[in-house]
């Protein structure tokens, strides 16, 4: 049996996951590009700035700016100038975001359950451990450039 490239499988799972999540989140005004990741981060760390979000979520600055702008237009976040750095803006969840948080978590929990539907608990734990190992092996190359 021919061995399939791990990167190809991870890429396929990622693309498929993003399509499914985009379809489930679209009725709530949350688009693709990982917007839900930004919303979760802002809900978890109110007052975080865009540079911190970029670093924390490992997206590029353009994706962060685009996602934050779209979430703001959808009424999920608000931005205020950082009193310590006028060039920076602090990002806060709105009441709409706080009310939506349990729905978002439910969508993500349901999706994660779907991902491991055909695994037993031991296989799920093993998979998590292996994925963390793979993640650590590429972290040094994953640092933002420039």
Tab-separated table of N, CA and C in Angstrom:
chain	number	residue	atom	x	y	z
A	1	UNK	N	0.843	-1.189	0.000
A	1	UNK	CA	0.000	0.000	0.000
A	1	UNK	C	0.884	1.247	0.000
A	2	UNK	N	0.592	2.165	-0.904
A	2	UNK	CA	1.383	3.387	-1.015
A	2	UNK	C	1.098	4.310	0.169
A	3	UNK	N	2.167	4.810	0.758
A	3	UNK	CA	2.053	5.702	1.904
A	3	UNK	C	1.686	7.105	1.417
A	4	UNK	N	0.598	7.651	1.961
A	4	UNK	CA	0.150	8.987	1.571
A	4	UNK	C	0.908	10.039	2.377
A	5	UNK	N	1.263	11.169	1.772
A	5	UNK	CA	1.985	12.216	2.511
A	5	UNK	C	1.141	12.782	3.661
A	6	UNK	N	1.745	12.900	4.834
A	6	UNK	CA	1.053	13.414	6.022
A	6	UNK	C	0.558	14.834	5.772
A	7	UNK	N	1.400	15.662	5.154
A	7	UNK	CA	1.015	17.046	4.887
A	7	UNK	C	-0.226	17.140	4.017
A	8	UNK	N	-0.330	16.250	3.058
A	8	UNK	CA	-1.497	16.231	2.164
A	8	UNK	C	-2.759	15.914	2.957
A	9	UNK	N	-2.679	14.931	3.852
A	9	UNK	CA	-3.839	14.559	4.661
A	9	UNK	C	-4.239	15.692	5.614
A	10	UNK	N	-3.252	16.315	6.242
A	10	UNK	CA	-3.534	17.423	7.159
A	10	UNK	C	-4.181	18.572	6.383
A	11	UNK	N	-3.662	18.862	5.207
A	11	UNK	CA	-4.205	19.928	4.370
A	11	UNK	C	-5.646	19.633	3.977
A	12	UNK	N	-5.916	18.405	3.572
A	12	UNK	CA	-7.274	18.003	3.195
A	12	UNK	C	-8.233	18.163	4.378
A	13	UNK	N	-7.820	17.677	5.548
A	13	UNK	CA	-8.670	17.776	6.738
A	13	UNK	C	-8.921	19.245	7.079
A	14	UNK	N	-7.887	20.072	6.982
A	14	UNK	CA	-8.035	21.505	7.283
A	14	UNK	C	-9.017	22.166	6.314
A	15	UNK	N	-8.827	21.954	5.018
A	15	UNK	CA	-9.714	22.578	4.021
A	15	UNK	C	-11.155	22.120	4.203
A	16	UNK	N	-11.340	20.838	4.408
A	16	UNK	CA	-12.693	20.304	4.609
A	16	UNK	C	-13.316	20.866	5.880
A	17	UNK	N	-12.534	20.958	6.927
A	17	UNK	CA	-13.015	21.509	8.195
A	17	UNK	C	-13.463	22.950	8.031
A	18	UNK	N	-12.656	23.741	7.334
A	18	UNK	CA	-12.982	25.147	7.135
A	18	UNK	C	-14.279	25.316	6.340
A	19	UNK	N	-14.492	24.464	5.338
A	19	UNK	CA	-15.731	24.525	4.543
A	19	UNK	C	-16.950	24.216	5.411
A	20	UNK	N	-16.835	23.176	6.214
A	20	UNK	CA	-17.956	22.767	7.071
A	20	UNK	C	-18.256	23.845	8.102
A	21	UNK	N	-17.213	24.351	8.757
A	21	UNK	CA	-17.420	25.389	9.771
A	21	UNK	C	-17.964	26.668	9.150
A	22	UNK	N	-17.476	27.034	7.971
A	22	UNK	CA	-17.970	28.239	7.297
A	22	UNK	C	-19.473	28.110	7.027
A	23	UNK	N	-19.900	26.925	6.602
A	23	UNK	CA	-21.327	26.698	6.321
A	23	UNK	C	-22.155	26.802	7.602
A	24	UNK	N	-21.632	26.277	8.694
A	24	UNK	CA	-22.378	26.309	9.960
A	24	UNK	C	-22.389	27.693	10.597
A	25	UNK	N	-21.355	28.484	10.340
A	25	UNK	CA	-21.257	29.812	10.960
A	25	UNK	C	-21.845	30.926	10.104
A	26	UNK	N	-22.009	30.682	8.809
A	26	UNK	CA	-22.527	31.708	7.895
A	26	UNK	C	-23.880	32.285	8.335
A	27	UNK	N	-24.818	31.462	8.807
A	27	UNK	CA	-26.101	32.039	9.235
A	27	UNK	C	-25.960	33.037	10.396
A	28	UNK	N	-24.829	33.000	11.074
A	28	UNK	CA	-24.580	33.896	12.208
A	28	UNK	C	-23.736	35.108	11.805
A	29	UNK	N	-23.447	35.222	10.510
A	29	UNK	CA	-22.669	36.368	10.039
A	29	UNK	C	-21.178	36.238	10.259
A	30	UNK	N	-20.719	35.025	10.455
A	30	UNK	CA	-19.290	34.792	10.640
A	30	UNK	C	-18.777	34.071	9.408
A	31	UNK	N	-17.804	34.696	8.756
A	31	UNK	CA	-17.290	34.172	7.500
A	31	UNK	C	-16.117	33.246	7.677
A	32	UNK	N	-15.500	32.972	6.561
A	32	UNK	CA	-14.365	32.045	6.548
A	32	UNK	C	-13.088	32.778	6.936
A	33	UNK	N	-11.978	32.121	6.763
A	33	UNK	CA	-10.691	32.732	7.086
A	33	UNK	C	-10.362	32.676	8.562
A	34	UNK	N	-11.041	31.793	9.271
A	34	UNK	CA	-10.714	31.651	10.688
A	34	UNK	C	-11.307	32.736	11.570
A	35	UNK	N	-12.350	33.436	11.096
A	35	UNK	CA	-12.948	34.499	11.912
A	35	UNK	C	-13.368	33.988	13.286
A	36	UNK	N	-13.859	32.760	13.334
A	36	UNK	CA	-14.281	32.214	14.622
A	36	UNK	C	-13.108	32.114	15.601
A	37	UNK	N	-11.908	31.866	15.073
A	37	UNK	CA	-10.724	31.804	15.946
A	37	UNK	C	-10.452	33.163	16.574
A	38	UNK	N	-10.590	34.214	15.775
A	38	UNK	CA	-10.387	35.565	16.295
A	38	UNK	C	-11.457	35.917	17.321
A	39	UNK	N	-12.706	35.554	17.030
A	39	UNK	CA	-13.783	35.851	17.965
A	39	UNK	C	-13.566	35.129	19.284
A	40	UNK	N	-13.200	33.861	19.216
A	40	UNK	CA	-12.931	33.110	20.460
A	40	UNK	C	-11.804	33.755	21.258
A	41	UNK	N	-10.746	34.180	20.561
A	41	UNK	CA	-9.606	34.792	21.246
A	41	UNK	C	-10.006	36.103	21.917
A	42	UNK	N	-10.822	36.904	21.239
A	42	UNK	CA	-11.272	38.176	21.807
A	42	UNK	C	-12.211	37.932	22.989
A	43	UNK	N	-13.069	36.935	22.874
A	43	UNK	CA	-13.940	36.589	23.995
A	43	UNK	C	-13.113	36.138	25.206
A	44	UNK	N	-12.055	35.410	24.944
A	44	UNK	CA	-11.201	34.896	26.021
A	44	UNK	C	-10.279	35.970	26.594
A	45	UNK	N	-9.853	36.932	25.744
A	45	UNK	CA	-8.907	37.974	26.176
A	45	UNK	C	-9.400	39.361	25.754
A	46	UNK	N	-10.480	39.851	26.379
A	46	UNK	CA	-10.980	41.179	26.012
A	46	UNK	C	-9.886	42.232	26.182
A	47	UNK	N	-9.787	43.153	25.224
A	47	UNK	CA	-8.777	44.198	25.296
A	47	UNK	C	-7.460	43.828	24.655
A	48	UNK	N	-7.419	42.681	24.000
A	48	UNK	CA	-6.211	42.259	23.292
A	48	UNK	C	-6.037	43.167	22.069
A	49	UNK	N	-4.789	43.392	21.652
A	49	UNK	CA	-4.613	44.201	20.439
A	49	UNK	C	-4.372	43.295	19.235
A	50	UNK	N	-4.425	43.888	18.042
A	50	UNK	CA	-4.336	43.093	16.814
A	50	UNK	C	-2.993	42.387	16.679
A	51	UNK	N	-1.902	43.038	17.079
A	51	UNK	CA	-0.597	42.375	17.003
A	51	UNK	C	-0.560	41.146	17.904
A	52	UNK	N	-1.128	41.262	19.084
A	52	UNK	CA	-1.177	40.119	19.999
A	52	UNK	C	-2.015	38.989	19.403
A	53	UNK	N	-3.132	39.352	18.764
A	53	UNK	CA	-3.963	38.333	18.109
A	53	UNK	C	-3.194	37.628	16.995
A	54	UNK	N	-2.483	38.422	16.187
A	54	UNK	CA	-1.699	37.851	15.088
A	54	UNK	C	-0.696	36.835	15.625
A	55	UNK	N	0.007	37.222	16.680
A	55	UNK	CA	1.024	36.338	17.256
A	55	UNK	C	0.392	35.109	17.917
A	56	UNK	N	-0.656	35.344	18.687
A	56	UNK	CA	-1.301	34.257	19.434
A	56	UNK	C	-1.897	33.200	18.502
A	57	UNK	N	-2.550	33.654	17.419
A	57	UNK	CA	-3.245	32.723	16.536
A	57	UNK	C	-2.398	32.267	15.348
A	58	UNK	N	-1.227	32.886	15.195
A	58	UNK	CA	-0.286	32.515	14.126
A	58	UNK	C	-0.876	32.728	12.724
A	59	UNK	N	-1.594	33.842	12.573
A	59	UNK	CA	-2.066	34.290	11.266
A	59	UNK	C	-1.167	35.450	10.845
A	60	UNK	N	-1.229	35.832	9.574
A	60	UNK	CA	-0.475	37.007	9.166
A	60	UNK	C	-1.287	38.259	9.499
A	61	UNK	N	-0.608	39.417	9.484
A	61	UNK	CA	-1.242	40.678	9.877
A	61	UNK	C	-2.432	41.029	8.993
A	62	UNK	N	-2.335	40.748	7.688
A	62	UNK	CA	-3.421	41.073	6.764
A	62	UNK	C	-4.675	40.259	7.085
A	63	UNK	N	-4.501	38.977	7.384
A	63	UNK	CA	-5.647	38.126	7.738
A	63	UNK	C	-6.274	38.610	9.034
A	64	UNK	N	-5.442	38.972	10.005
A	64	UNK	CA	-5.960	39.490	11.272
A	64	UNK	C	-6.775	40.753	11.035
A	65	UNK	N	-6.205	41.696	10.295
A	65	UNK	CA	-6.896	42.969	10.039
A	65	UNK	C	-8.228	42.742	9.321
A	66	UNK	N	-8.224	41.883	8.335
A	66	UNK	CA	-9.429	41.588	7.553
A	66	UNK	C	-10.490	40.924	8.441
A	67	UNK	N	-10.083	39.958	9.237
A	67	UNK	CA	-11.032	39.246	10.096
A	67	UNK	C	-11.614	40.169	11.164
A	68	UNK	N	-10.768	40.991	11.761
A	68	UNK	CA	-11.238	41.924	12.788
A	68	UNK	C	-12.224	42.925	12.185
A	69	UNK	N	-11.901	43.422	11.003
A	69	UNK	CA	-12.798	44.367	10.329
A	69	UNK	C	-14.158	43.717	10.050
A	70	UNK	N	-14.149	42.485	9.550
A	70	UNK	CA	-15.401	41.793	9.244
A	70	UNK	C	-16.210	41.489	10.513
A	71	UNK	N	-15.523	41.093	11.581
A	71	UNK	CA	-16.225	40.834	12.841
A	71	UNK	C	-16.803	42.122	13.416
A	72	UNK	N	-16.096	43.227	13.232
A	72	UNK	CA	-16.605	44.524	13.683
A	72	UNK	C	-17.844	44.913	12.877
A	73	UNK	N	-17.789	44.714	11.557
A	73	UNK	CA	-18.935	45.038	10.699
A	73	UNK	C	-20.144	44.160	11.016
A	74	UNK	N	-19.884	42.940	11.482
A	74	UNK	CA	-20.975	42.025	11.849
A	74	UNK	C	-21.495	42.279	13.264
A	75	UNK	N	-20.855	43.196	13.981
A	75	UNK	CA	-21.311	43.563	15.317
A	75	UNK	C	-20.816	42.684	16.444
A	76	UNK	N	-19.786	41.871	16.176
A	76	UNK	CA	-19.269	40.977	17.212
A	76	UNK	C	-18.144	41.582	18.049
A	77	UNK	N	-17.440	42.549	17.502
A	77	UNK	CA	-16.348	43.158	18.251
A	77	UNK	C	-16.370	44.667	18.072
A	78	UNK	N	-15.709	45.352	18.993
A	78	UNK	CA	-15.508	46.790	18.866
A	78	UNK	C	-14.022	47.056	19.103
A	79	UNK	N	-13.561	48.143	18.529
A	79	UNK	CA	-12.151	48.534	18.689
A	79	UNK	C	-12.087	49.913	19.325
A	80	UNK	N	-11.114	50.060	20.207
A	80	UNK	CA	-10.860	51.369	20.815
A	80	UNK	C	-9.358	51.618	20.762
A	81	UNK	N	-8.963	52.894	20.663
A	81	UNK	CA	-7.523	53.193	20.643
A	81	UNK	C	-6.851	52.737	21.939
A	82	UNK	N	-5.653	52.224	21.811
A	82	UNK	CA	-4.862	51.817	22.969
A	82	UNK	C	-4.301	53.076	23.616
A	83	UNK	N	-4.634	53.339	24.882
A	83	UNK	CA	-4.142	54.562	25.528
A	83	UNK	C	-2.613	54.588	25.665
A	84	UNK	N	-1.979	53.419	25.610
A	84	UNK	CA	-0.522	53.341	25.743
A	84	UNK	C	0.210	53.377	24.403
A	85	UNK	N	-0.524	53.218	23.299
A	85	UNK	CA	0.085	53.204	21.966
A	85	UNK	C	-0.970	53.636	20.959
A	86	UNK	N	-0.920	54.893	20.548
A	86	UNK	CA	-1.959	55.442	19.671
A	86	UNK	C	-2.041	54.743	18.324
A	87	UNK	N	-0.981	54.035	17.932
A	87	UNK	CA	-1.005	53.319	16.651
A	87	UNK	C	-1.755	52.001	16.750
A	88	UNK	N	-2.037	51.566	17.958
A	88	UNK	CA	-2.644	50.259	18.191
A	88	UNK	C	-4.091	50.418	18.661
A	89	UNK	N	-4.887	49.407	18.362
A	89	UNK	CA	-6.269	49.399	18.826
A	89	UNK	C	-6.527	48.162	19.660
A	90	UNK	N	-7.305	48.345	20.708
A	90	UNK	CA	-7.693	47.236	21.569
A	90	UNK	C	-9.030	46.682	21.070
A	91	UNK	N	-9.161	45.373	21.110
A	91	UNK	CA	-10.339	44.698	20.563
A	91	UNK	C	-11.142	44.087	21.712
A	92	UNK	N	-12.438	44.377	21.706
A	92	UNK	CA	-13.341	43.895	22.755
A	92	UNK	C	-14.540	43.184	22.143
A	93	UNK	N	-15.063	42.163	22.835
A	93	UNK	CA	-16.295	41.526	22.356
A	93	UNK	C	-17.491	42.425	22.687
A	94	UNK	N	-18.480	42.432	21.825
A	94	UNK	CA	-19.706	43.177	22.078
A	94	UNK	C	-20.680	42.287	22.848
A	95	UNK	N	-21.798	42.873	23.232
A	95	UNK	CA	-22.859	42.088	23.890
A	95	UNK	C	-23.306	40.964	22.958
A	96	UNK	N	-23.420	41.275	21.662
A	96	UNK	CA	-23.805	40.264	20.670
A	96	UNK	C	-22.839	39.078	20.713
A	97	UNK	N	-21.545	39.364	20.803
A	97	UNK	CA	-20.535	38.295	20.852
A	97	UNK	C	-20.683	37.464	22.122
A	98	UNK	N	-20.889	38.142	23.232
A	98	UNK	CA	-21.023	37.427	24.504
A	98	UNK	C	-22.263	36.538	24.506
A	99	UNK	N	-23.345	37.022	23.899
A	99	UNK	CA	-24.561	36.211	23.812
A	99	UNK	C	-24.376	35.034	22.848
A	100	UNK	N	-23.569	35.240	21.807
A	100	UNK	CA	-23.338	34.206	20.801
A	100	UNK	C	-22.312	33.163	21.261
A	101	UNK	N	-21.491	33.489	22.250
A	101	UNK	CA	-20.396	32.605	22.684
A	101	UNK	C	-20.837	31.159	22.943
A	102	UNK	N	-21.940	30.904	23.657
A	102	UNK	CA	-22.340	29.510	23.874
A	102	UNK	C	-22.733	28.795	22.577
A	103	UNK	N	-23.332	29.528	21.648
A	103	UNK	CA	-23.703	28.946	20.355
A	103	UNK	C	-22.448	28.582	19.578
A	104	UNK	N	-21.488	29.504	19.549
A	104	UNK	CA	-20.209	29.249	18.876
A	104	UNK	C	-19.528	28.032	19.476
A	105	UNK	N	-19.471	27.972	20.800
A	105	UNK	CA	-18.810	26.840	21.450
A	105	UNK	C	-19.523	25.541	21.123
A	106	UNK	N	-20.836	25.566	21.065
A	106	UNK	CA	-21.608	24.370	20.728
A	106	UNK	C	-21.302	23.908	19.303
A	107	UNK	N	-21.234	24.839	18.365
A	107	UNK	CA	-20.895	24.504	16.971
A	107	UNK	C	-19.511	23.867	16.911
A	108	UNK	N	-18.550	24.456	17.612
A	108	UNK	CA	-17.181	23.933	17.597
A	108	UNK	C	-17.085	22.582	18.307
A	109	UNK	N	-17.795	22.441	19.424
A	109	UNK	CA	-17.799	21.155	20.144
A	109	UNK	C	-18.410	20.049	19.282
A	110	UNK	N	-19.533	20.360	18.641
A	110	UNK	CA	-20.180	19.375	17.769
A	110	UNK	C	-19.240	18.972	16.635
A	111	UNK	N	-18.559	19.951	16.066
A	111	UNK	CA	-17.645	19.650	14.970
A	111	UNK	C	-16.478	18.785	15.453
A	112	UNK	N	-15.919	19.108	16.620
A	112	UNK	CA	-14.819	18.298	17.154
A	112	UNK	C	-15.263	16.872	17.437
A	113	UNK	N	-16.498	16.705	17.878
A	113	UNK	CA	-17.019	15.352	18.093
A	113	UNK	C	-17.123	14.604	16.767
A	114	UNK	N	-17.491	15.326	15.723
A	114	UNK	CA	-17.570	14.702	14.391
A	114	UNK	C	-16.182	14.243	13.932
A	115	UNK	N	-15.169	15.043	14.225
A	115	UNK	CA	-13.809	14.695	13.796
A	115	UNK	C	-13.334	13.367	14.381
A	116	UNK	N	-13.744	13.082	15.596
A	116	UNK	CA	-13.262	11.865	16.260
A	116	UNK	C	-14.336	10.780	16.355
A	117	UNK	N	-15.365	10.923	15.530
A	117	UNK	CA	-16.512	10.007	15.556
A	117	UNK	C	-16.100	8.538	15.491
A	118	UNK	N	-15.105	8.220	14.664
A	118	UNK	CA	-14.721	6.827	14.455
A	118	UNK	C	-13.494	6.415	15.274
A	119	UNK	N	-13.161	7.223	16.290
A	119	UNK	CA	-12.022	6.894	17.157
A	119	UNK	C	-12.529	6.542	18.549
A	120	UNK	N	-11.846	5.596	19.185
A	120	UNK	CA	-12.157	5.357	20.591
A	120	UNK	C	-11.339	6.355	21.418
A	121	UNK	N	-11.554	6.386	22.721
A	121	UNK	CA	-10.890	7.376	23.584
A	121	UNK	C	-9.361	7.266	23.506
A	122	UNK	N	-8.843	6.047	23.487
A	122	UNK	CA	-7.394	5.857	23.423
A	122	UNK	C	-6.833	6.405	22.104
A	123	UNK	N	-7.536	6.125	21.011
A	123	UNK	CA	-7.093	6.620	19.702
A	123	UNK	C	-7.149	8.142	19.654
A	124	UNK	N	-8.194	8.705	20.259
A	124	UNK	CA	-8.320	10.166	20.300
A	124	UNK	C	-7.145	10.783	21.077
A	125	UNK	N	-6.832	10.226	22.218
A	125	UNK	CA	-5.704	10.727	23.022
A	125	UNK	C	-4.381	10.581	22.270
A	126	UNK	N	-4.189	9.433	21.617
A	126	UNK	CA	-2.984	9.204	20.829
A	126	UNK	C	-2.875	10.221	19.699
A	127	UNK	N	-3.991	10.437	18.984
A	127	UNK	CA	-3.998	11.403	17.891
A	127	UNK	C	-3.629	12.795	18.390
A	128	UNK	N	-4.219	13.214	19.499
A	128	UNK	CA	-3.905	14.533	20.055
A	128	UNK	C	-2.418	14.649	20.381
A	129	UNK	N	-1.885	13.620	21.007
A	129	UNK	CA	-0.458	13.634	21.338
A	129	UNK	C	0.415	13.717	20.102
A	130	UNK	N	0.069	12.944	19.079
A	130	UNK	CA	0.849	12.954	17.838
A	130	UNK	C	0.749	14.295	17.122
A	131	UNK	N	-0.439	14.886	17.085
A	131	UNK	CA	-0.598	16.191	16.435
A	131	UNK	C	0.190	17.273	17.168
A	132	UNK	N	0.212	17.205	18.491
A	132	UNK	CA	1.022	18.158	19.262
A	132	UNK	C	2.511	17.985	18.939
A	133	UNK	N	2.941	16.742	18.810
A	133	UNK	CA	4.338	16.476	18.450
A	133	UNK	C	4.669	17.070	17.077
A	134	UNK	N	3.771	16.854	16.118
A	134	UNK	CA	3.981	17.404	14.776
A	134	UNK	C	4.023	18.924	14.845
A	135	UNK	N	3.111	19.503	15.612
A	135	UNK	CA	3.089	20.961	15.763
A	135	UNK	C	4.386	21.500	16.326
A	136	UNK	N	4.931	20.824	17.337
A	136	UNK	CA	6.212	21.259	17.922
A	136	UNK	C	7.355	21.135	16.925
A	137	UNK	N	7.277	20.128	16.056
A	137	UNK	CA	8.384	19.918	15.121
A	137	UNK	C	8.449	21.004	14.059
A	138	UNK	N	7.348	21.722	13.830
A	138	UNK	CA	7.385	22.784	12.820
A	138	UNK	C	7.356	24.182	13.419
A	139	UNK	N	7.238	24.296	14.746
A	139	UNK	CA	7.147	25.609	15.374
A	139	UNK	C	8.301	26.523	15.052
A	140	UNK	N	9.506	26.011	15.001
A	140	UNK	CA	10.655	26.883	14.759
A	140	UNK	C	10.604	27.493	13.353
A	141	UNK	N	10.011	26.807	12.403
A	141	UNK	CA	9.874	27.350	11.054
A	141	UNK	C	8.620	28.199	10.899
A	142	UNK	N	7.769	28.210	11.930
A	142	UNK	CA	6.483	28.886	11.841
A	142	UNK	C	6.510	30.310	12.386
A	143	UNK	N	7.661	30.764	12.840
A	143	UNK	CA	7.768	32.119	13.372
A	143	UNK	C	7.543	33.134	12.269
A	144	UNK	N	6.779	34.194	12.562
A	144	UNK	CA	6.537	35.220	11.541
A	144	UNK	C	7.846	35.805	11.023
A	145	UNK	N	7.910	35.976	9.717
A	145	UNK	CA	9.113	36.534	9.091
A	145	UNK	C	8.947	38.039	8.906
A	146	UNK	N	10.035	38.789	9.124
A	146	UNK	CA	10.033	40.231	8.875
A	146	UNK	C	9.300	40.925	9.915
